[in-house]
Amino acid sequence: PIDAAAMAKEPARTCPICGHTMKNQKFSVTCDAEEGGCGLKIPRSVCDKALPSTAIDKLCKGTQTSVIKGFESKASGKKFDAALAVDKDAKKITFVFPNAAPAMDMEGLVCPKCGKPLSDERMLLKCECGFILWKTQHGATLSEKQIKGILSGSKVLVCGMKSKAGKKFDAKLYLNRETWSTDMEFNNKKK
């Protein structure tokens, strides 16, 4: 929270989505929907971490913040580091994790089980029928080409996966059409 004196000193900011004037409030900087704005709310504190005014300024300009250290997960209580960005479609602030996989073009992908469009979540692709394909398999992040190959029924070589014991291995991943989950096929070479 911020006091009235500090709020009065804050610069005028505009909404990165609709260009409306943002209101400086105690717990957030808000694009007021009642006054013709889109309703975007930039909180002053995220996951028990107060945001510096420089981060709020960047978000109001529609640019991603630098990585902020020390967020605390509400579910696990663990600390984590992430940048913040404005999700213009959802009209909210989202985390951008360091070393996250680059954005993939998952438009138009359909469920191999029922043929309906797949929903692209951050960590997985899913369908309303219950089908799920995780974008990371045994510690290896799949490329867009590998994901599309698996969905089309191909056996796709994935290198650098890790066993539970921590040993790296390579295997071909494919979609088991009985369980609708990924299975592995190993080469019969000695390790």
Coordinates of N, CA and C in Angstrom, one line a residue:
P1 N 0.8 -1.2 0.0 CA 0.0 0.0 0.0 C 0.9 1.3 0.0
I2 N 0.3 2.3 -0.5 CA 1.0 3.6 -0.6 C 0.2 4.7 0.1
D3 N 0.8 5.7 0.7 CA 0.0 6.7 1.4 C -0.3 7.8 0.4
A4 N -1.2 8.7 0.8 CA -1.8 9.7 0.0 C -0.7 10.7 -0.5
A5 N 0.3 11.0 0.4 CA 1.3 11.9 0.0 C 2.2 11.4 -1.1
A6 N 2.5 10.1 -1.0 CA 3.3 9.4 -2.0 C 2.5 9.3 -3.3
M7 N 1.2 9.0 -3.2 CA 0.4 8.9 -4.4 C 0.4 10.2 -5.2
A8 N 0.3 11.3 -4.5 CA 0.2 12.6 -5.1 C 1.5 13.0 -5.9
K9 N 2.6 12.4 -5.5 CA 3.9 12.6 -6.2 C 4.1 11.7 -7.4
E10 N 3.3 10.7 -7.5 CA 3.4 9.8 -8.6 C 3.1 10.4 -10.0
P11 N 3.8 10.0 -11.0 CA 3.5 10.6 -12.4 C 2.2 10.2 -12.9
A12 N 1.6 11.0 -13.8 CA 0.4 10.5 -14.5 C 0.8 9.4 -15.5
R13 N 0.0 8.4 -15.5 CA 0.3 7.2 -16.3 C -0.9 6.9 -17.2
T14 N -0.6 6.3 -18.4 CA -1.7 5.9 -19.3 C -1.8 4.4 -19.4
C15 N -2.9 3.9 -19.7 CA -3.1 2.5 -19.8 C -2.5 2.0 -21.1
P16 N -1.7 0.9 -21.0 CA -1.0 0.3 -22.2 C -2.0 -0.4 -23.1
I17 N -3.2 -0.6 -22.7 CA -4.2 -1.3 -23.5 C -5.0 -0.3 -24.3
C18 N -5.7 0.6 -23.6 CA -6.7 1.5 -24.2 C -6.3 2.9 -24.2
G19 N -5.1 3.3 -23.6 CA -4.7 4.7 -23.6 C -5.4 5.6 -22.6
H20 N -6.3 5.1 -21.8 CA -7.0 5.9 -20.8 C -6.1 6.3 -19.7
T21 N -6.4 7.3 -19.0 CA -5.6 7.7 -17.8 C -5.7 6.7 -16.7
M22 N -4.6 6.3 -16.1 CA -4.6 5.3 -15.0 C -4.8 6.1 -13.7
K23 N -5.5 5.6 -12.8 CA -5.7 6.2 -11.5 C -4.8 5.6 -10.5
N24 N -4.1 6.5 -9.7 CA -3.2 6.0 -8.6 C -4.0 5.8 -7.4
Q25 N -4.0 4.5 -7.0 CA -4.8 4.1 -5.8 C -3.9 3.5 -4.8
K26 N -4.4 3.3 -3.6 CA -3.6 2.8 -2.5 C -2.9 1.4 -2.8
F27 N -3.7 0.5 -3.4 CA -3.2 -0.9 -3.6 C -2.9 -1.2 -5.0
S28 N -3.2 -0.3 -6.0 CA -3.0 -0.5 -7.4 C -3.0 0.8 -8.2
V29 N -2.7 0.6 -9.4 CA -2.8 1.7 -10.4 C -3.8 1.1 -11.4
T30 N -4.9 1.8 -11.6 CA -6.1 1.2 -12.3 C -6.6 2.0 -13.4
C31 N -7.0 1.3 -14.5 CA -7.6 2.0 -15.6 C -9.1 1.9 -15.3
D32 N -9.7 2.9 -14.9 CA -11.1 2.9 -14.4 C -12.2 2.6 -15.5
A33 N -12.8 1.5 -15.4 CA -13.8 1.1 -16.3 C -15.0 2.0 -16.3
E34 N -15.3 2.5 -15.1 CA -16.5 3.4 -14.9 C -16.3 4.7 -15.6
E35 N -15.1 5.1 -15.9 CA -14.8 6.3 -16.6 C -14.3 6.1 -18.0
G36 N -14.7 5.0 -18.6 CA -14.5 4.7 -20.0 C -13.2 3.9 -20.2
G37 N -12.5 3.5 -19.2 CA -11.3 2.7 -19.4 C -11.6 1.2 -19.5
C38 N -10.5 0.4 -19.7 CA -10.7 -1.0 -19.9 C -10.7 -1.9 -18.7
G39 N -10.4 -1.3 -17.5 CA -10.4 -2.0 -16.3 C -9.1 -2.7 -15.9
L40 N -8.0 -2.5 -16.6 CA -6.7 -3.1 -16.3 C -6.3 -2.6 -14.9
K41 N -5.9 -3.5 -14.0 CA -5.4 -3.2 -12.7 C -4.0 -3.7 -12.5
I42 N -3.1 -2.8 -12.2 CA -1.7 -3.1 -11.9 C -1.5 -3.0 -10.4
P43 N -1.4 -4.2 -9.8 CA -1.2 -4.2 -8.3 C 0.1 -3.6 -7.9
R44 N 0.1 -3.0 -6.7 CA 1.4 -2.4 -6.1 C 2.2 -3.5 -5.5
S45 N 1.6 -4.7 -5.2 CA 2.2 -5.8 -4.5 C 1.8 -7.1 -5.2
V46 N 2.7 -7.9 -5.6 CA 2.4 -9.2 -6.2 C 3.1 -10.3 -5.4
C47 N 2.4 -11.3 -5.0 CA 2.9 -12.5 -4.2 C 3.9 -12.0 -3.1
D48 N 3.3 -11.1 -2.3 CA 4.1 -10.6 -1.1 C 5.3 -9.8 -1.5
K49 N 5.4 -9.3 -2.7 CA 6.5 -8.5 -3.1 C 6.0 -7.1 -3.6
A50 N 6.4 -6.0 -2.9 CA 6.0 -4.7 -3.3 C 6.8 -4.4 -4.6
L51 N 6.0 -3.9 -5.6 CA 6.6 -3.5 -6.9 C 7.3 -2.1 -6.8
P52 N 8.5 -2.0 -7.3 CA 9.1 -0.6 -7.4 C 8.3 0.2 -8.4
S53 N 8.3 1.5 -8.2 CA 7.6 2.4 -9.1 C 8.1 2.3 -10.6
T54 N 9.4 1.9 -10.7 CA 10.0 1.7 -12.1 C 9.3 0.6 -12.8
A55 N 9.0 -0.5 -12.0 CA 8.3 -1.6 -12.6 C 6.8 -1.3 -13.0
I56 N 6.2 -0.5 -12.2 CA 4.8 0.0 -12.5 C 4.8 0.9 -13.7
D57 N 5.9 1.7 -13.8 CA 6.0 2.6 -15.0 C 6.2 1.8 -16.3
K58 N 7.0 0.7 -16.2 CA 7.2 -0.1 -17.4 C 6.0 -0.8 -17.8
L59 N 5.2 -1.3 -16.8 CA 4.0 -2.0 -17.1 C 2.9 -1.1 -17.8
C60 N 2.9 0.2 -17.3 CA 2.0 1.2 -17.9 C 2.4 1.5 -19.3
K61 N 3.7 1.4 -19.6 CA 4.1 1.6 -21.0 C 3.9 0.4 -21.9
G62 N 3.5 -0.7 -21.3 CA 3.3 -1.9 -22.0 C 4.6 -2.7 -22.3
T63 N 5.6 -2.4 -21.5 CA 6.9 -3.1 -21.6 C 7.1 -4.1 -20.5
Q64 N 7.8 -5.1 -20.7 CA 8.1 -6.1 -19.7 C 9.1 -5.6 -18.6
T65 N 8.9 -5.9 -17.4 CA 9.8 -5.5 -16.3 C 11.1 -6.3 -16.4
S66 N 12.1 -5.9 -15.8 CA 13.3 -6.8 -15.6 C 12.9 -7.9 -14.6
V67 N 13.7 -8.9 -14.4 CA 13.4 -10.0 -13.5 C 13.4 -9.4 -12.1
I68 N 12.3 -9.7 -11.3 CA 12.2 -9.2 -9.9 C 12.4 -10.4 -9.1
K69 N 13.2 -10.3 -8.1 CA 13.6 -11.4 -7.2 C 12.7 -11.4 -6.0
G70 N 12.4 -12.6 -5.5 CA 11.7 -12.8 -4.2 C 10.2 -12.8 -4.1
F71 N 9.5 -13.2 -5.3 CA 8.1 -13.4 -5.2 C 7.9 -14.7 -4.3
E72 N 6.8 -14.8 -3.6 CA 6.5 -16.0 -2.8 C 5.2 -16.7 -3.3
S73 N 5.3 -17.9 -3.6 CA 4.2 -18.7 -4.1 C 3.2 -18.8 -3.0
K74 N 1.9 -18.5 -3.4 CA 0.8 -18.6 -2.4 C 0.6 -20.1 -2.0
A75 N 0.7 -21.0 -3.0 CA 0.4 -22.4 -2.8 C 1.5 -23.1 -2.0
S76 N 2.8 -22.9 -2.4 CA 3.8 -23.7 -1.7 C 4.7 -22.9 -0.7
G77 N 4.6 -21.5 -0.8 CA 5.4 -20.7 0.1 C 6.8 -20.6 -0.4
K78 N 7.2 -21.2 -1.5 CA 8.5 -21.1 -2.1 C 8.7 -19.8 -2.8
K79 N 10.0 -19.3 -2.7 CA 10.3 -18.0 -3.4 C 10.7 -18.3 -4.8
F80 N 10.4 -17.3 -5.7 CA 10.8 -17.5 -7.1 C 11.0 -16.1 -7.7
D81 N 11.7 -16.1 -8.8 CA 12.0 -14.9 -9.5 C 11.3 -14.9 -10.9
A82 N 10.8 -13.7 -11.3 CA 10.2 -13.6 -12.6 C 10.1 -12.1 -13.0
A83 N 9.9 -11.9 -14.3 CA 9.6 -10.6 -14.8 C 8.1 -10.5 -14.9
L84 N 7.5 -9.3 -15.0 CA 6.1 -9.1 -15.2 C 5.8 -8.5 -16.5
A85 N 4.6 -8.8 -17.1 CA 4.2 -8.2 -18.3 C 2.7 -8.1 -18.3
V86 N 2.2 -7.2 -19.2 CA 0.8 -7.0 -19.3 C 0.2 -8.0 -20.4
D87 N -0.7 -8.8 -20.0 CA -1.4 -9.7 -21.0 C -2.6 -8.9 -21.5
K88 N -2.5 -8.3 -22.7 CA -3.5 -7.4 -23.2 C -4.8 -8.1 -23.5
D89 N -4.8 -9.4 -23.8 CA -6.0 -10.1 -24.1 C -6.8 -10.3 -22.8
A90 N -6.1 -10.8 -21.8 CA -6.8 -11.1 -20.5 C -6.9 -9.9 -19.6
K91 N -6.3 -8.8 -20.0 CA -6.3 -7.5 -19.2 C -5.8 -7.8 -17.8
K92 N -4.7 -8.4 -17.6 CA -4.1 -8.6 -16.3 C -2.6 -8.7 -16.4
I93 N -1.9 -8.7 -15.3 CA -0.5 -8.8 -15.2 C -0.1 -10.3 -15.1
T94 N 0.9 -10.7 -15.9 CA 1.3 -12.1 -15.9 C 2.8 -12.2 -15.6
F95 N 3.2 -13.4 -15.1 CA 4.6 -13.7 -14.9 C 5.3 -14.1 -16.2
V96 N 6.6 -13.7 -16.3 CA 7.4 -14.2 -17.4 C 8.6 -14.7 -16.7
F97 N 8.8 -16.0 -16.9 CA 9.9 -16.7 -16.1 C 11.2 -16.7 -16.9
P98 N 12.3 -16.5 -16.2 CA 13.6 -16.5 -16.9 C 13.8 -17.9 -17.5
N99 N 14.5 -18.0 -18.6 CA 14.8 -19.3 -19.3 C 13.5 -20.0 -19.7
A100 N 12.4 -19.3 -19.8 CA 11.1 -19.9 -20.3 C 11.3 -20.3 -21.7
A101 N 10.6 -21.3 -22.2 CA 10.6 -21.6 -23.6 C 10.1 -20.5 -24.4
P102 N 10.7 -20.3 -25.6 CA 10.1 -19.2 -26.5 C 8.7 -19.5 -26.9
A103 N 8.0 -18.5 -27.2 CA 6.6 -18.6 -27.5 C 6.5 -19.5 -28.8
M104 N 5.5 -20.4 -28.8 CA 5.3 -21.3 -29.9 C 4.0 -21.0 -30.6
D105 N 3.9 -21.3 -31.9 CA 2.7 -21.1 -32.7 C 1.9 -22.3 -32.6
M106 N 0.9 -22.4 -31.7 CA 0.1 -23.5 -31.5 C -1.3 -23.3 -32.0
E107 N -1.5 -22.3 -32.8 CA -2.8 -22.0 -33.4 C -3.2 -23.1 -34.4
G108 N -4.4 -23.5 -34.3 CA -4.9 -24.5 -35.3 C -4.7 -25.9 -35.0
L109 N -4.0 -26.2 -33.8 CA -3.7 -27.6 -33.5 C -5.0 -28.2 -33.0
V110 N -5.3 -29.5 -33.4 CA -6.5 -30.1 -33.0 C -6.1 -31.4 -32.2
C111 N -7.1 -31.7 -31.3 CA -6.9 -32.9 -30.4 C -6.9 -34.2 -31.3
P112 N -5.9 -35.0 -31.1 CA -5.8 -36.3 -31.8 C -6.9 -37.3 -31.4
K113 N -7.4 -37.1 -30.2 CA -8.4 -38.0 -29.6 C -9.8 -37.7 -30.2
C114 N -10.2 -36.3 -30.2 CA -11.6 -36.0 -30.6 C -11.7 -35.0 -31.7
G115 N -10.6 -34.4 -32.2 CA -10.6 -33.5 -33.3 C -11.0 -32.1 -33.0
K116 N -11.2 -31.7 -31.7 CA -11.6 -30.4 -31.4 C -10.3 -29.5 -31.2
P117 N -10.4 -28.2 -31.3 CA -9.2 -27.4 -31.1 C -8.5 -27.6 -29.7
L118 N -7.2 -27.6 -29.7 CA -6.5 -27.7 -28.4 C -6.3 -26.3 -27.8
S119 N -6.4 -26.2 -26.5 CA -6.1 -25.0 -25.8 C -4.7 -25.0 -25.4
D120 N -4.0 -23.8 -25.7 CA -2.6 -23.7 -25.4 C -2.4 -23.0 -24.1
E121 N -2.0 -23.9 -23.1 CA -1.7 -23.3 -21.7 C -0.2 -23.1 -21.7
R122 N 0.3 -22.5 -20.6 CA 1.7 -22.2 -20.5 C 2.6 -23.5 -20.6
M123 N 2.2 -24.5 -19.8 CA 3.0 -25.7 -19.7 C 2.5 -26.9 -20.5
L124 N 1.3 -26.8 -21.1 CA 0.7 -28.0 -21.7 C -0.3 -27.5 -22.8
L125 N -0.7 -28.5 -23.6 CA -1.8 -28.4 -24.5 C -2.9 -29.3 -24.0
K126 N -4.2 -28.7 -24.0 CA -5.2 -29.6 -23.5 C -6.5 -29.4 -24.3
C127 N -7.4 -30.4 -24.1 CA -8.6 -30.4 -24.8 C -9.8 -30.6 -23.8
E128 N -11.0 -30.1 -24.1 CA -12.1 -30.3 -23.2 C -12.5 -31.8 -23.0
C129 N -12.0 -32.7 -23.9 CA -12.3 -34.1 -23.8 C -11.4 -34.8 -22.7
G130 N -10.4 -34.0 -22.2 CA -9.5 -34.6 -21.2 C -8.1 -34.9 -21.7
F131 N -7.9 -34.8 -23.0 CA -6.6 -35.0 -23.6 C -5.6 -33.9 -23.1
I132 N -4.4 -34.3 -22.7 CA -3.3 -33.4 -22.3 C -2.0 -33.8 -22.9
L133 N -1.2 -32.9 -23.4 CA 0.1 -33.1 -23.9 C 1.0 -32.1 -23.2
W134 N 1.9 -32.6 -22.3 CA 2.8 -31.7 -21.6 C 3.9 -31.2 -22.5
K135 N 4.3 -29.9 -22.4 CA 5.3 -29.4 -23.3 C 6.7 -29.7 -22.8
T136 N 6.8 -30.2 -21.6 CA 8.1 -30.7 -21.1 C 7.9 -32.1 -20.7
Q137 N 8.8 -33.0 -21.2 CA 8.8 -34.4 -20.9 C 10.1 -34.9 -20.3
H138 N 10.0 -35.4 -19.1 CA 11.2 -35.9 -18.3 C 12.3 -34.8 -18.3
G139 N 12.0 -33.6 -18.1 CA 13.0 -32.5 -18.0 C 13.4 -31.9 -19.3
A140 N 13.0 -32.4 -20.4 CA 13.3 -31.8 -21.7 C 12.1 -31.1 -22.3
T141 N 12.4 -29.8 -22.7 CA 11.3 -29.0 -23.3 C 11.2 -29.3 -24.7
L142 N 10.0 -29.7 -25.2 CA 9.8 -30.1 -26.6 C 9.7 -28.8 -27.5
S143 N 10.2 -29.0 -28.7 CA 10.2 -27.9 -29.6 C 8.8 -27.9 -30.3
E144 N 8.5 -26.8 -31.0 CA 7.2 -26.8 -31.7 C 7.1 -27.9 -32.7
K145 N 8.2 -28.2 -33.4 CA 8.2 -29.3 -34.4 C 8.0 -30.7 -33.8
Q146 N 8.6 -30.9 -32.6 CA 8.4 -32.2 -31.9 C 6.9 -32.3 -31.4
I147 N 6.4 -31.2 -30.9 CA 5.0 -31.3 -30.4 C 4.0 -31.6 -31.6
K148 N 4.2 -30.9 -32.7 CA 3.4 -31.2 -33.9 C 3.6 -32.6 -34.4
G149 N 4.8 -33.1 -34.3 CA 5.1 -34.5 -34.8 C 4.3 -35.5 -33.9
I150 N 4.4 -35.3 -32.6 CA 3.7 -36.3 -31.7 C 2.2 -36.2 -31.9
L151 N 1.7 -35.0 -32.1 CA 0.2 -34.9 -32.3 C -0.2 -35.6 -33.6
S152 N 0.7 -35.5 -34.6 CA 0.3 -36.1 -35.9 C 0.5 -37.6 -36.0
G153 N 1.1 -38.2 -34.8 CA 1.2 -39.7 -34.8 C 2.6 -40.1 -35.1
S154 N 3.6 -39.2 -35.2 CA 5.0 -39.6 -35.5 C 5.7 -40.0 -34.2
K155 N 6.8 -40.8 -34.4 CA 7.7 -41.1 -33.3 C 8.8 -40.0 -33.4
V156 N 9.0 -39.3 -32.3 CA 9.9 -38.1 -32.4 C 11.0 -38.3 -31.4
L157 N 12.3 -38.2 -31.9 CA 13.4 -38.3 -31.0 C 13.6 -37.1 -30.1
V158 N 13.7 -37.3 -28.8 CA 13.9 -36.2 -27.9 C 15.1 -36.5 -27.1
C159 N 16.1 -35.6 -27.2 CA 17.4 -35.8 -26.5 C 17.4 -35.1 -25.2
G160 N 18.2 -35.6 -24.2 CA 18.5 -34.9 -23.0 C 17.4 -35.0 -21.9
M161 N 16.6 -36.1 -22.0 CA 15.6 -36.3 -21.0 C 16.3 -36.9 -19.8
K162 N 15.7 -36.7 -18.6 CA 16.4 -37.2 -17.4 C 15.5 -38.3 -16.7
S163 N 16.2 -39.4 -16.2 CA 15.5 -40.4 -15.5 C 15.3 -39.9 -14.0
K164 N 14.6 -40.7 -13.3 CA 14.3 -40.3 -11.9 C 15.6 -40.3 -11.1
A165 N 16.6 -41.1 -11.5 CA 17.9 -41.2 -10.9 C 18.8 -40.1 -11.3
G166 N 18.3 -39.2 -12.3 CA 19.1 -38.1 -12.7 C 20.0 -38.3 -13.9
K167 N 19.9 -39.5 -14.5 CA 20.8 -39.8 -15.7 C 20.1 -39.3 -16.9
K168 N 20.8 -38.7 -17.8 CA 20.3 -38.2 -19.1 C 20.1 -39.4 -20.1
F169 N 19.1 -39.3 -20.9 CA 18.8 -40.3 -21.9 C 18.1 -39.7 -23.1
D170 N 18.2 -40.4 -24.2 CA 17.4 -40.0 -25.4 C 16.4 -41.1 -25.7
A171 N 15.3 -40.7 -26.2 CA 14.3 -41.7 -26.6 C 13.3 -41.1 -27.6
K172 N 12.6 -42.0 -28.3 CA 11.6 -41.5 -29.2 C 10.3 -41.5 -28.5
L173 N 9.6 -40.3 -28.5 CA 8.3 -40.1 -27.9 C 7.2 -40.3 -28.9
Y174 N 6.1 -40.9 -28.5 CA 5.0 -41.1 -29.4 C 3.7 -41.1 -28.6
L175 N 2.6 -40.9 -29.3 CA 1.3 -40.9 -28.6 C 0.7 -42.3 -28.7
N176 N 0.5 -42.8 -27.5 CA -0.1 -44.1 -27.3 C -1.7 -43.9 -27.5
R177 N -2.2 -44.4 -28.6 CA -3.6 -44.2 -28.9 C -4.6 -45.0 -28.1
E178 N -4.1 -45.8 -27.1 CA -5.0 -46.5 -26.2 C -5.1 -45.8 -24.9
T179 N -4.0 -45.2 -24.4 CA -4.1 -44.4 -23.2 C -4.1 -42.9 -23.4
W180 N -3.9 -42.5 -24.7 CA -3.9 -41.1 -25.1 C -2.8 -40.3 -24.2
S181 N -1.7 -40.9 -24.0 CA -0.6 -40.3 -23.3 C 0.7 -40.6 -24.1
T182 N 1.8 -39.9 -23.7 CA 3.0 -40.2 -24.5 C 3.7 -41.4 -23.9
D183 N 4.3 -42.2 -24.8 CA 5.1 -43.4 -24.4 C 6.5 -43.2 -25.1
M184 N 7.4 -44.0 -24.6 CA 8.8 -43.9 -25.1 C 9.2 -45.2 -25.9
E185 N 10.0 -45.0 -26.8 CA 10.6 -46.1 -27.5 C 12.1 -45.9 -27.5
F186 N 12.9 -46.9 -27.0 CA 14.3 -46.8 -26.8 C 15.0 -47.5 -27.9
N187 N 16.2 -47.0 -28.4 CA 17.0 -47.8 -29.3 C 17.6 -49.0 -28.5
N188 N 17.9 -50.1 -29.1 CA 18.4 -51.2 -28.4 C 19.9 -51.2 -28.2
K189 N 20.4 -50.0 -28.3 CA 21.9 -49.8 -28.1 C 22.2 -49.9 -26.6
K190 N 23.4 -50.5 -26.4 CA 23.9 -50.5 -25.0 C 24.2 -49.1 -24.5
K191 N 23.9 -48.8 -23.3 CA 24.2 -47.4 -22.8 C 25.6 -47.4 -22.1

